[in-house]
Each structure stands twice: as C-alpha cells, then as structure tokens.
Short mmCIF file of C-alpha atoms and ligand atoms in Angstrom, two decimals:
data_model
loop_
_atom_site.label_atom_id
_atom_site.label_comp_id
_atom_site.label_asym_id
_atom_site.label_seq_id
_atom_site.Cartn_x
_atom_site.Cartn_y
_atom_site.Cartn_z
CA UNK M 1 0.35 -0.12 0.27
CA UNK M 2 2.80 2.43 0.86
CA UNK M 3 4.95 1.65 -2.36
CA UNK M 4 1.97 1.99 -4.01
CA UNK M 5 1.37 5.43 -3.23
CA UNK M 6 4.92 6.01 -3.55
CA UNK M 7 4.95 4.57 -6.94
CA UNK M 8 1.92 6.92 -8.18
CA UNK M 9 3.38 10.26 -6.67
CA UNK M 10 6.42 9.22 -9.00
CA UNK M 11 4.51 8.37 -11.76
CA UNK M 12 2.91 11.21 -11.47
CA UNK M 13 5.85 13.64 -11.16
CA UNK M 14 4.68 15.12 -7.79
CA UNK M 15 7.26 17.91 -6.71
CA UNK M 16 7.17 20.31 -3.54
CA UNK M 17 4.74 23.39 -4.85
CA UNK M 18 6.18 25.52 -2.10
CA UNK M 19 9.28 26.19 -3.51
CA UNK M 20 11.60 24.32 -2.97
CA UNK M 21 10.49 21.21 -5.66
CA UNK M 22 11.95 18.56 -4.65
CA UNK M 23 10.82 15.30 -6.01
CA UNK M 24 8.05 14.06 -3.56
CA UNK M 25 7.86 10.32 -4.14
CA UNK M 26 11.78 9.83 -2.67
CA UNK M 27 10.64 12.51 0.32
CA UNK M 28 7.55 9.50 0.67
CA UNK M 29 10.14 6.77 1.56
CA UNK M 30 11.38 8.06 4.13
CA UNK M 31 10.06 6.98 8.01
CA UNK M 32 8.73 9.71 10.36
CA UNK M 33 5.92 9.43 13.09
CA UNK M 34 4.93 13.07 12.48
CA UNK M 35 3.63 14.71 9.71
CA UNK M 36 3.34 18.57 8.78
CA UNK M 37 1.35 20.58 6.29
CA UNK M 38 3.08 22.99 5.87
CA UNK M 39 0.21 26.04 5.01
CA UNK M 40 2.81 28.65 6.98
CA UNK M 41 2.02 30.57 3.35
CA UNK M 42 4.45 33.33 4.53
CA UNK M 43 5.19 34.85 1.96
CA UNK M 44 3.50 38.48 1.69
CA UNK M 45 0.49 38.84 -1.36
CA UNK M 46 0.68 34.98 -1.81
CA UNK M 47 -2.30 33.10 -1.43
CA UNK M 48 -2.14 29.95 -3.60
CA UNK M 49 -2.38 27.43 -0.62
CA UNK M 50 -5.17 29.42 0.49
CA UNK M 51 -6.91 27.83 -3.52
CA UNK M 52 -6.06 25.07 -2.88
CA UNK M 53 -7.25 25.39 1.18
CA UNK M 54 -10.57 27.33 0.17
CA UNK M 55 -11.62 24.36 -3.39
CA UNK M 56 -10.76 21.56 -2.44
CA UNK M 57 -9.39 21.23 1.51
CA UNK M 58 -10.92 17.88 1.30
CA UNK M 59 -8.38 15.96 -1.21
CA UNK M 60 -5.40 17.65 0.31
CA UNK M 61 -6.24 16.20 3.81
CA UNK M 62 -6.68 13.29 1.73
CA UNK M 63 -3.52 13.18 0.58
CA UNK M 64 -2.03 14.23 4.17
CA UNK M 65 -3.88 10.88 4.56
CA UNK M 66 -2.04 9.18 2.16
CA UNK M 67 1.48 10.89 3.30
CA UNK M 68 0.88 9.73 6.98
CA UNK M 69 0.31 6.27 5.83
CA UNK M 70 3.09 6.36 3.64
CA UNK M 71 6.05 7.11 5.95
CA UNK M 72 4.47 5.34 8.25
CA UNK M 73 3.28 8.36 11.42
CA UNK M 74 1.08 8.28 13.65
CA UNK M 75 0.38 11.83 13.97
CA UNK M 76 -0.54 14.12 11.30
CA UNK M 77 -0.62 18.39 12.19
CA UNK M 78 -1.51 20.81 9.76
CA UNK M 79 0.14 24.42 10.43
CA UNK M 80 -1.50 27.81 9.16
CA UNK M 81 -1.23 30.95 10.39
CA UNK M 82 -4.17 31.76 12.88
CA UNK M 83 -5.00 35.08 10.85
CA UNK M 84 -6.50 33.16 7.94
CA UNK M 85 -9.69 32.76 10.56
CA UNK M 86 -11.66 31.23 7.04
CA UNK M 87 -9.25 28.68 7.05
CA UNK M 88 -8.87 27.95 10.23
CA UNK M 89 -12.71 27.28 10.47
CA UNK M 90 -12.57 24.91 7.56
CA UNK M 91 -10.00 23.30 8.69
CA UNK M 92 -11.25 23.07 12.39
CA UNK M 93 -14.65 21.51 11.26
CA UNK M 94 -12.97 19.17 9.25
CA UNK M 95 -10.18 17.78 12.12
CA UNK M 96 -13.86 17.07 14.22
CA UNK M 97 -15.35 14.85 11.63
CA UNK M 98 -12.00 12.88 10.69
CA UNK M 99 -10.24 13.56 13.93
CA UNK M 100 -6.96 12.20 11.52
CA UNK M 101 -5.46 15.34 12.46
CA UNK M 102 -4.45 18.11 14.32
CA UNK M 103 -3.82 22.37 13.38
CA UNK M 104 -1.18 24.02 14.80
CA UNK M 105 -1.71 27.81 14.28
CA UNK M 106 1.12 29.85 14.16
CA UNK M 107 2.02 33.67 14.14
CA UNK M 108 2.10 36.20 10.93
CA UNK M 109 5.79 35.98 11.34
CA UNK M 110 7.79 35.95 8.27
CA UNK M 111 9.60 33.30 7.59
CA UNK M 112 6.72 30.99 9.82
CA UNK M 113 7.83 28.50 6.58
CA UNK M 114 11.32 27.96 6.84
CA UNK M 115 11.13 23.97 7.58
CA UNK M 116 13.54 24.01 10.83
CA UNK M 117 11.41 27.22 11.78
CA UNK M 118 8.37 24.96 11.67
CA UNK M 119 9.71 22.42 12.96
CA UNK M 120 10.83 23.45 15.99
CA UNK M 121 7.52 25.54 16.19
CA UNK M 122 5.22 22.77 15.95
CA UNK M 123 6.88 19.42 17.28
CA UNK M 124 9.49 21.50 19.38
CA UNK M 125 12.08 19.31 17.67
CA UNK M 126 15.25 21.03 16.62
CA UNK M 127 16.25 19.34 13.00
CA UNK M 128 20.65 19.88 13.65
CA UNK M 129 21.59 22.67 11.13
CA UNK M 130 22.71 21.14 7.67
CA UNK M 131 20.18 18.88 8.03
CA UNK M 132 16.64 17.78 7.16
CA UNK M 133 13.56 17.03 9.04
CA UNK M 134 13.02 12.73 8.71
CA UNK M 135 16.59 13.33 11.13
CA UNK M 136 14.20 14.19 13.96
CA UNK M 137 11.57 11.98 12.57
CA UNK M 138 9.42 14.82 11.36
CA UNK M 139 8.33 15.24 7.36
CA UNK M 140 6.90 18.14 6.22
CA UNK M 141 4.75 19.00 2.94
CA UNK M 142 3.04 21.89 1.43
CA UNK M 143 -0.37 21.66 1.43
CA UNK M 144 -0.74 22.18 -2.55
CA UNK M 145 1.70 19.13 -2.35
CA UNK M 146 -0.66 16.69 -0.46
CA UNK M 147 -3.00 18.23 -2.77
CA UNK M 148 -1.59 17.07 -5.86
CA UNK M 149 -0.51 13.80 -3.90
CA UNK M 150 -4.38 12.49 -3.36
CA UNK M 151 -4.79 12.97 -7.39
CA UNK M 152 -1.75 11.51 -8.46
CA UNK M 153 -3.68 8.17 -6.14
CA UNK M 154 -6.54 9.37 -8.28
CA UNK M 155 -4.80 8.94 -11.04
CA UNK M 156 -3.66 12.80 -12.19
CA UNK M 157 -0.16 13.96 -13.03
CA UNK M 158 0.58 17.55 -12.11
CA UNK M 159 -0.22 19.35 -14.70
CA UNK M 160 -1.19 22.27 -13.20
CA UNK M 161 -1.41 24.26 -10.21
CA UNK M 162 -3.13 27.39 -8.13
CA UNK M 163 -0.74 30.58 -8.70
CA UNK M 164 -2.07 34.79 -7.50
CA UNK M 165 -1.37 37.00 -9.88
CA UNK M 166 -1.35 40.50 -7.85
CA UNK M 167 -0.08 43.56 -7.93
CA UNK M 168 -0.09 46.24 -10.94
CA UNK M 169 -3.39 43.97 -13.06
CA UNK M 170 -6.14 44.87 -13.01
CA UNK M 171 -8.32 42.28 -11.74
CA UNK M 172 -5.65 40.18 -8.98
CA UNK M 173 -7.19 36.71 -8.75
CA UNK M 174 -5.82 33.56 -7.80
CA UNK M 175 -5.99 30.67 -11.39
CA UNK M 176 -5.86 27.47 -11.35
CA UNK M 177 -3.14 27.02 -14.21
CA UNK M 178 -1.70 24.20 -16.77
CA UNK M 179 2.08 24.08 -15.78
CA UNK M 180 4.40 26.33 -18.44
CA UNK M 181 1.86 28.78 -18.96
CA UNK M 182 3.26 31.88 -19.49
CA UNK M 183 2.75 34.98 -17.47
CA UNK M 184 2.13 37.17 -19.86
CA UNK M 185 -1.16 34.86 -20.34
CA UNK M 186 -1.60 34.95 -17.00
CA UNK M 187 -2.15 38.09 -16.57
CA UNK M 188 -3.56 38.86 -19.64
CA UNK M 189 -6.58 36.95 -18.08
CA UNK M 190 -6.10 38.94 -15.20
CA UNK M 191 -7.61 42.06 -17.29
CA UNK M 192 -3.52 42.91 -18.16
CA UNK M 193 -0.73 45.13 -16.48
CA UNK M 194 -1.36 48.63 -14.66
CA UNK M 195 1.77 50.27 -15.85
CA UNK M 196 3.73 49.75 -17.85
CA UNK M 197 6.81 49.27 -18.35
CA UNK M 198 6.43 46.21 -15.24
CA UNK M 199 8.44 43.69 -14.38
CA UNK M 200 7.08 40.39 -12.92
CA UNK M 201 7.88 37.95 -9.80
CA UNK M 202 7.69 33.97 -10.44
CA UNK M 203 7.19 33.30 -7.06
CA UNK M 204 6.66 35.55 -3.77
CA UNK M 205 8.40 38.90 -3.08
CA UNK M 206 11.05 37.44 -1.05
CA UNK M 207 12.20 34.09 -2.52
CA UNK M 208 10.93 34.07 -6.38
CA UNK M 209 12.91 34.75 -9.45
CA UNK M 210 12.64 38.65 -11.18
CA UNK M 211 11.80 38.79 -14.57
CA UNK M 212 11.70 41.52 -17.18
CA UNK M 213 10.51 38.79 -19.45
CA UNK M 214 6.69 37.79 -19.69
CA UNK M 215 6.58 34.96 -21.76
CA UNK M 216 8.33 33.03 -18.69
CA UNK M 217 6.48 29.54 -17.77
CA UNK M 218 4.97 28.94 -14.44
CA UNK M 219 6.23 26.27 -13.26
CA UNK M 220 4.99 23.26 -10.77
CA UNK M 221 7.00 25.78 -8.36
CA UNK M 222 5.54 28.75 -8.71
CA UNK M 223 2.96 30.36 -6.22
CA UNK M 224 2.49 34.00 -7.69
CA UNK M 225 2.92 36.28 -11.01
CA UNK M 226 3.18 39.34 -9.17
CA UNK M 227 3.32 42.38 -11.48
CA UNK M 228 5.40 45.59 -9.95
CA UNK M 229 6.39 48.86 -11.56
CA UNK M 230 9.82 48.78 -11.76
CA UNK M 231 10.84 51.92 -9.15
CA UNK M 232 9.14 49.49 -6.89
CA UNK M 233 11.46 49.93 -3.46
CA UNK M 234 11.44 45.55 -3.67
CA UNK M 235 12.22 45.72 -7.10
CA UNK M 236 14.98 47.97 -7.00
CA UNK M 237 16.97 46.83 -3.64
CA UNK M 238 16.37 43.30 -5.46
CA UNK M 239 17.60 43.61 -9.14
CA UNK M 240 21.36 45.02 -8.26
CA UNK M 241 23.24 42.85 -10.25
CA UNK M 242 25.99 40.27 -7.98
CA UNK M 243 29.45 42.21 -9.28
CA UNK M 244 27.52 45.87 -8.11
CA UNK M 245 26.36 44.10 -4.77
CA UNK M 246 29.91 43.26 -4.41
CA UNK M 247 31.42 46.67 -4.77
CA UNK M 248 28.87 48.80 -3.03
CA UNK M 249 29.65 45.59 0.07
CA UNK M 250 32.85 46.74 0.01
CA UNK M 251 32.44 50.00 -0.09
CA UNK M 252 29.89 50.35 2.88
CA UNK M 253 29.87 47.30 4.67
CA UNK M 254 30.40 48.13 8.38
CA UNK M 255 30.64 44.92 10.02
CA UNK M 256 27.30 45.97 12.22
CA UNK M 257 26.29 42.31 12.65
CA UNK M 258 22.89 43.25 12.10
CA UNK M 259 22.48 41.22 9.14
CA UNK M 260 23.42 38.42 11.87
CA UNK M 261 21.43 39.73 14.60
CA UNK M 262 18.46 39.07 12.50
CA UNK M 263 18.87 36.46 10.84
CA UNK M 264 16.05 33.04 11.62
CA UNK M 265 18.65 30.84 11.28
CA UNK M 266 21.28 32.43 13.29
CA UNK M 267 18.71 33.12 15.92
CA UNK M 268 17.60 28.72 15.22
CA UNK M 269 21.37 28.71 16.64
CA UNK M 270 22.75 27.32 13.36
CA UNK M 271 26.88 28.97 13.01
CA UNK M 272 25.90 30.81 10.70
CA UNK M 273 27.13 34.37 10.69
CA UNK M 274 26.56 36.30 7.44
CA UNK M 275 28.25 39.84 7.92
CA UNK M 276 31.46 36.99 9.03
CA UNK M 277 30.38 36.03 5.02
CA UNK M 278 30.47 39.56 4.33
CA UNK M 279 33.69 40.53 5.65
CA UNK M 280 35.61 37.08 3.57
CA UNK M 281 33.85 38.14 0.26
CA UNK M 282 33.53 41.75 0.29
CA UNK M 283 36.23 43.04 2.53
CA UNK M 284 38.57 40.25 1.04
CA UNK M 285 39.39 39.45 4.46
CA UNK M 286 40.39 35.86 3.92
CA UNK M 287 37.79 34.03 6.51
CA UNK M 288 38.13 30.15 7.38
CA UNK M 289 37.11 27.47 5.03
CA UNK M 290 34.23 27.12 7.32
CA UNK M 291 33.12 29.88 7.25
CA UNK M 292 32.23 30.02 3.72
CA UNK M 293 31.15 26.77 3.85
CA UNK M 294 28.48 27.79 6.02
CA UNK M 295 26.68 29.68 3.70
CA UNK M 296 24.92 26.22 3.54
CA UNK M 297 23.15 26.63 5.66
CA UNK M 298 21.69 30.24 4.36
CA UNK M 299 17.70 29.46 3.78
CA UNK M 300 17.74 32.30 1.18
CA UNK M 301 15.21 33.62 3.05
CA UNK M 302 15.88 37.63 1.87
CA UNK M 303 15.71 38.87 5.32
CA UNK M 304 19.10 40.40 5.24
CA UNK M 305 19.70 41.48 1.94
CA UNK M 306 15.69 42.81 1.16
CA UNK M 307 15.29 44.17 5.05
CA UNK M 308 17.64 44.32 7.26
CA UNK M 309 21.06 45.51 6.09
CA UNK M 310 20.77 49.77 7.42
CA UNK M 311 23.28 50.08 4.25
CA UNK M 312 21.26 48.26 1.84
CA UNK M 313 23.96 45.61 0.54
CA UNK M 314 22.56 42.09 -0.50
CA UNK M 315 24.17 39.43 1.82
CA UNK M 316 22.01 36.55 0.56
CA UNK M 317 22.56 38.02 -3.69
CA UNK M 318 26.61 37.08 -2.33
CA UNK M 319 25.27 33.88 -0.89
CA UNK M 320 23.70 32.45 -3.59
CA UNK M 321 26.83 33.10 -5.86
CA UNK M 322 28.88 31.63 -2.87
CA UNK M 323 26.79 28.25 -2.32
CA UNK M 324 26.82 28.39 -5.99
CA UNK M 325 30.67 28.22 -6.45
CA UNK M 326 30.87 25.80 -3.43
CA UNK M 327 28.58 23.29 -4.75
CA UNK M 328 30.24 23.12 -8.38
CA UNK M 329 33.63 22.86 -6.48
CA UNK M 330 32.44 19.70 -4.24
CA UNK M 331 32.93 21.38 -1.18
CA UNK M 332 31.02 19.44 1.33
CA UNK M 333 29.40 21.05 4.39
CA UNK M 334 31.89 21.90 7.05
CA UNK M 335 29.70 22.70 10.06
CA UNK M 336 29.43 20.18 12.29
CA UNK M 337 25.78 18.97 11.88
CA UNK M 338 25.43 19.40 15.48
CA UNK M 339 21.99 19.84 17.28
CA UNK M 340 21.72 23.27 17.81
CA UNK M 341 19.46 25.21 20.23
CA UNK M 342 17.31 28.18 19.59
CA UNK M 343 18.67 31.56 21.47
CA UNK M 344 16.68 33.16 23.97
CA UNK M 345 16.26 36.28 22.25
CA UNK M 346 15.14 34.61 18.69
CA UNK M 347 10.76 35.74 20.17
CA UNK M 348 12.03 39.55 20.27
CA UNK M 349 13.37 39.60 16.46
CA UNK M 350 10.87 37.63 14.35
CA UNK M 351 9.29 40.01 11.47
CA UNK M 352 5.67 40.17 10.68
CA UNK M 353 4.73 40.29 7.47
CA UNK M 354 2.96 43.45 7.31
CA UNK M 355 6.19 45.19 8.28
CA UNK M 356 7.49 43.33 5.11
CA UNK M 357 4.35 44.27 2.91
CA UNK M 358 4.67 48.11 3.98
CA UNK M 359 8.22 48.45 3.79
CA UNK M 360 7.87 47.06 0.06
CA UNK M 361 5.14 49.83 -0.75
CA UNK M 362 3.17 45.85 -0.88
CA UNK M 363 0.26 47.05 1.14
CA UNK M 364 -2.11 48.12 -1.19
CA UNK M 365 -1.68 44.88 -3.54
CA UNK M 366 -2.69 42.74 -0.46
CA UNK M 367 -6.36 40.49 -0.50
CA UNK M 368 -8.10 38.58 -0.31
CA UNK M 369 -8.81 37.72 -3.94
CA UNK M 370 -11.38 36.13 -5.96
CA UNK M 371 -10.99 32.39 -6.80
CA UNK M 372 -12.89 31.59 -10.17
CA UNK M 373 -13.99 28.09 -9.71
CA UNK M 374 -12.53 27.23 -13.67
CA UNK M 375 -9.35 26.82 -14.82
CA UNK M 376 -7.46 28.58 -17.14
CA UNK M 377 -7.39 26.89 -20.07
CA UNK M 378 -4.27 27.66 -22.68
CA UNK M 379 -3.11 26.90 -26.55
CA UNK M 380 0.57 27.00 -25.90
CA UNK M 381 2.96 26.04 -22.86
CA UNK M 382 6.61 25.80 -22.00
CA UNK M 383 7.10 22.78 -19.79
CA UNK M 384 10.99 23.45 -18.21
CA UNK M 385 13.54 20.20 -18.92
CA UNK M 386 15.85 22.23 -15.71
CA UNK M 387 14.81 21.93 -12.13
CA UNK M 388 16.21 23.09 -9.04
CA UNK M 389 17.48 19.60 -8.73
CA UNK M 390 18.82 18.50 -12.40
CA UNK M 391 17.58 18.10 -16.08
CA UNK M 392 15.12 16.90 -18.25
CA UNK M 393 15.42 14.44 -20.75
CA UNK M 394 12.73 14.62 -23.56
CA UNK M 395 10.91 11.48 -24.24
CA UNK M 396 8.89 12.81 -27.35
CA UNK M 397 9.72 13.76 -30.13
CA UNK M 398 9.10 17.17 -31.77
CA UNK M 399 5.85 17.10 -34.21
CA UNK M 400 4.22 13.87 -31.36
CA UNK M 401 0.15 14.48 -30.68
CA UNK M 402 0.93 14.17 -27.12
CA UNK M 403 -2.99 15.08 -24.48
CA UNK M 404 -2.68 16.34 -21.06
CA UNK M 405 -0.92 14.22 -18.71
CA UNK M 406 1.51 12.31 -21.77
CA UNK M 407 4.87 12.19 -20.40
CA UNK M 408 7.34 14.31 -22.01
CA UNK M 409 10.73 14.35 -20.41
CA UNK M 410 11.86 12.30 -17.82
CA UNK M 411 14.64 12.74 -15.07
CA UNK M 412 18.18 12.71 -16.99
CA UNK M 413 20.80 12.37 -13.89
CA UNK M 414 20.88 9.32 -11.63
CA UNK M 415 19.80 11.49 -8.76
CA UNK M 416 16.16 12.05 -7.54
CA UNK M 417 13.75 13.72 -9.86
CA UNK M 418 9.99 13.96 -11.18
CA UNK M 419 8.80 13.59 -14.56
CA UNK M 420 7.02 15.94 -16.72
CA UNK M 421 3.95 15.85 -18.33
CA UNK M 422 1.94 17.66 -21.67
CA UNK M 423 -0.26 20.20 -19.36
CA UNK M 424 -2.76 20.50 -22.46
CA UNK M 425 -3.46 18.50 -25.44
CA UNK M 426 -1.80 19.46 -28.30
CA UNK M 427 1.72 19.16 -31.12
CA UNK M 428 5.25 19.27 -29.30
CA UNK M 429 6.19 22.56 -31.14
CA UNK M 430 9.65 22.21 -30.51
CA UNK M 431 12.15 21.34 -27.86
CA UNK M 432 15.02 23.34 -26.56
CA UNK M 433 17.75 22.92 -23.83
CA UNK M 434 14.90 24.93 -21.37
CA UNK M 435 11.85 24.01 -22.53
CA UNK M 436 9.56 21.62 -24.93
CA UNK M 437 6.70 23.83 -26.55
CA UNK M 438 2.94 22.21 -26.49
CA UNK M 439 1.08 23.66 -28.82
CA UNK M 440 -3.33 23.11 -29.31
S1 SF4 Z 1 23.76 44.56 7.80
FE1 SF4 Z 1 24.77 45.05 5.87
S2 SF4 Z 1 25.89 46.86 7.14
FE2 SF4 Z 1 25.83 44.94 8.66
S3 SF4 Z 1 27.44 43.70 7.97
FE3 SF4 Z 1 25.40 43.24 7.43
S4 SF4 Z 1 26.27 43.40 5.16
FE4 SF4 Z 1 27.04 44.91 6.64
S1 SF4 Z 2 18.81 34.91 3.44
FE1 SF4 Z 2 20.13 36.19 4.63
S2 SF4 Z 2 19.14 36.14 6.54
FE2 SF4 Z 2 18.17 34.90 5.57
S3 SF4 Z 2 18.82 32.56 6.00
FE3 SF4 Z 2 20.54 33.35 4.91
S4 SF4 Z 2 21.78 34.62 5.84
FE4 SF4 Z 2 19.90 34.67 6.97
#
C-alpha cells in the first residue's frame, strides 16, 4: 500500500509545490512519526495554498492521510496562520469530522514556513543545522503538494496548479493554470497590467525570481506572478547585479552585524554568521573554509538583504553566489551537524509580514482576491526541462501528438527527479535546452 502510493506520486511527477521543487516520492519513502502539512504561506501577497484550502480542502487532507500512511507516521498536523480565520474554521470543522489530524496555529511572521523553524515551532524538535526534518522523525510537506499527492492517487499527473496573480494587474485573482502557461497569459487573464513598463516576480516577493520576460512559464513551484513597477523599493533592491553588490559591500559594509542578529537560521542557533561571510567575500579578509561553507546553512529567505541591512547591501545575493561556487567545487558543509537550540532573543526578533508588506510598498496589493472556479485554458505551454534538482531529457519528439498527462520528459541523471507531463492536449512544436513547447 505504501509502495503503491509512492509509485503513483512518482508517476504523477509530484514535486514540492511550495518552492523547493524536491521530488515528493523521495520524501514519501522516509520513515517518520509526524507529518506536518505546511500551510504557513508566509510570503506577502501569495495565496495559492489558500486557494487549495478554499477550493478542495478534503482532497488536501486525503493527501495528508496518504502521506502519513506512506511514511508510517502516527500523527498529522496542519500548520497555518491564525490570521486565516476562514480557513482555520474550515479545517477545524474537518478535524472534528475526520479525527485524523490536528491544527497548529502560527503567528503572521516571515519566514514561518522555513522547515527548520516550522518543525521547532510545531513539534518542539530541533532539526540539526545542515540537516533535514526526517532526522528528527518529521516530514514537512506543503499543502499544494499534498493536494497533488491525493490527485496522483486518482491517476492524475501534476499538470496544473493555483497561481496568485497580483500587483499592478487590473483584476487580481488566484487562477488554476496549466504548468508551462506564460506569465503574460496569466496577466492578460487578470485584465492586463495597469502600468508599463513592469517587472514580474515569479513566486513570492522575498524569494521569487524577478524577470522582465513575460514569456516566463509557470513551473510546479510557481506560487505567484506579481506585477510591479520597476521603481518599486523591493524590485530596486533585488535587481542589483552581483558585481555591483560586491563592490557596494566592499565600500559600505560596516560590520554592524545586523544581518546576523536578525537571521532566522542564526537565531535557531545555527553557526551561520552573515556578517562574517560578508567580511570574507566583500572585504577580502580571509575567512576560514568553515566560515565560507556556512553559507550552505542559508535558506535564502532574503531577510538580511531585502529588509535588514541598513546600508541596503545584499548578503543573500552574495551567499547565493558563494553556495553555487561551493556546490560546483563539490565542497561539503564542514560545519558540524550538531543539535542546536534556538537563542533566547529569537522571539523578540521575528519580522511581522505586515512590516515587510509596508516596507516594500505592497500593502495596496493585498487580498483577498477571487478564485474563479474554472481553470485557465492555455493554447501554448512551455514545459521546463531544467529544475532545481537537475535536468530532464525529452522522451517525445518534435511533431508528436500529446494529450494532457502524457509523459514528455524524464529525469536525466541518476539522482532524484520528477517526470514532466504535457499539461494541455496538442502537438510538440519545439524542443530547446530549456523548454518543450506544446501547442493545441
Ligand atoms: S547588516 Fe549590512 S552593513 Fe551590517 S554587517 Fe551585514 S552586510 Fe554589513
Ligand atoms: S538569507 Fe540572510 S537572513 Fe535568510 S537565512 Fe540566509 S543569511 Fe539568514
């Protein structure tokens, strides 16, 4: 039975829909005593998980039950913010009816959905730094992912997801869209952009990818398409190039330590000291190998760079580059995976989402926004062939006829990966290094 659902999850190509994109069938093979459904939805403006809970809560809970069975867990907990009163009421009612899960209510802070923080908050267990939740017998899965797990059990591939379209669009809403639909198609479905020129954030404002390319497609991990004017304070801060960021850091990092003192992972007790990495990289002061490798502990939440640094420097951008280089060189984390304990000052240093929203000029865009019942119909989709875990190899040729749910690409390497499916009926019209195009 457990093997059966793991196989179905793999065949359906389910991957972490909250942003991580890790193949879910690999996670489902773990053996833990607790499953936490992550409905923290902590990035400002994003409401794609809320759409799942509004539209199809029973199916998400079915996915949670399936996951609990797969990993042999004895308890299941849905973690969500207490501010989501409507969804709390729906889930409380279902908890009474089903009796197979409980709720844990979270404060409205960022980044509440970080797995290390969430596990400690919900279970009191501390994941070792550099470790993963199964090391303390917990599996964390995002609620959209769990919804897809239930659908995989019905034989339905991961071909569509909810995406919040918000910001400078005329009719903001959260849409159910085929994977591979362009950001432009979503923006047009929401009445078009209300400013020109504009930039797009694919995902949440803190961690999403910023692009000017409206042809960028929705991925399995895309929670939102946020349209912003180029002079938005967050856009300005996030669009700084790495070389500029390093030069600015060399000129202006005053080693005040604010980035460290407010870092959620440092406050969890991890040996992550952003100001020291800045000192090593930007100020050309030689740091120990361990100091640089500690960048691997960074969750890339963006708080240090987008919110905290008084000099508007971008430690997170520099850490991303350091991490990429370390991975490319095959450098392993040398920081001991020791058990840690949250620092006592942590509770006073949490960042309310409201403050982030106000700081970045996003308050005027906040919802709730409608969730139409019918899915958006796309006539052309670009199925991504490059994911966070690695590359996919196309298994259909140009000109092939496909229907929604046809497997079109498989993981290339020996490592874990998730298959990709056609998300609409049509013909494969082109295959590039990056995408497989299907046109109806
Ligand atoms: S907060 Fe900014 S100025 Fe202060 S140490 Fe960190 S990077 Fe340097
Ligand atoms: S992005 Fe900055 S604040 Fe967030 S975990 Fe990394 S170092 Fe800490």
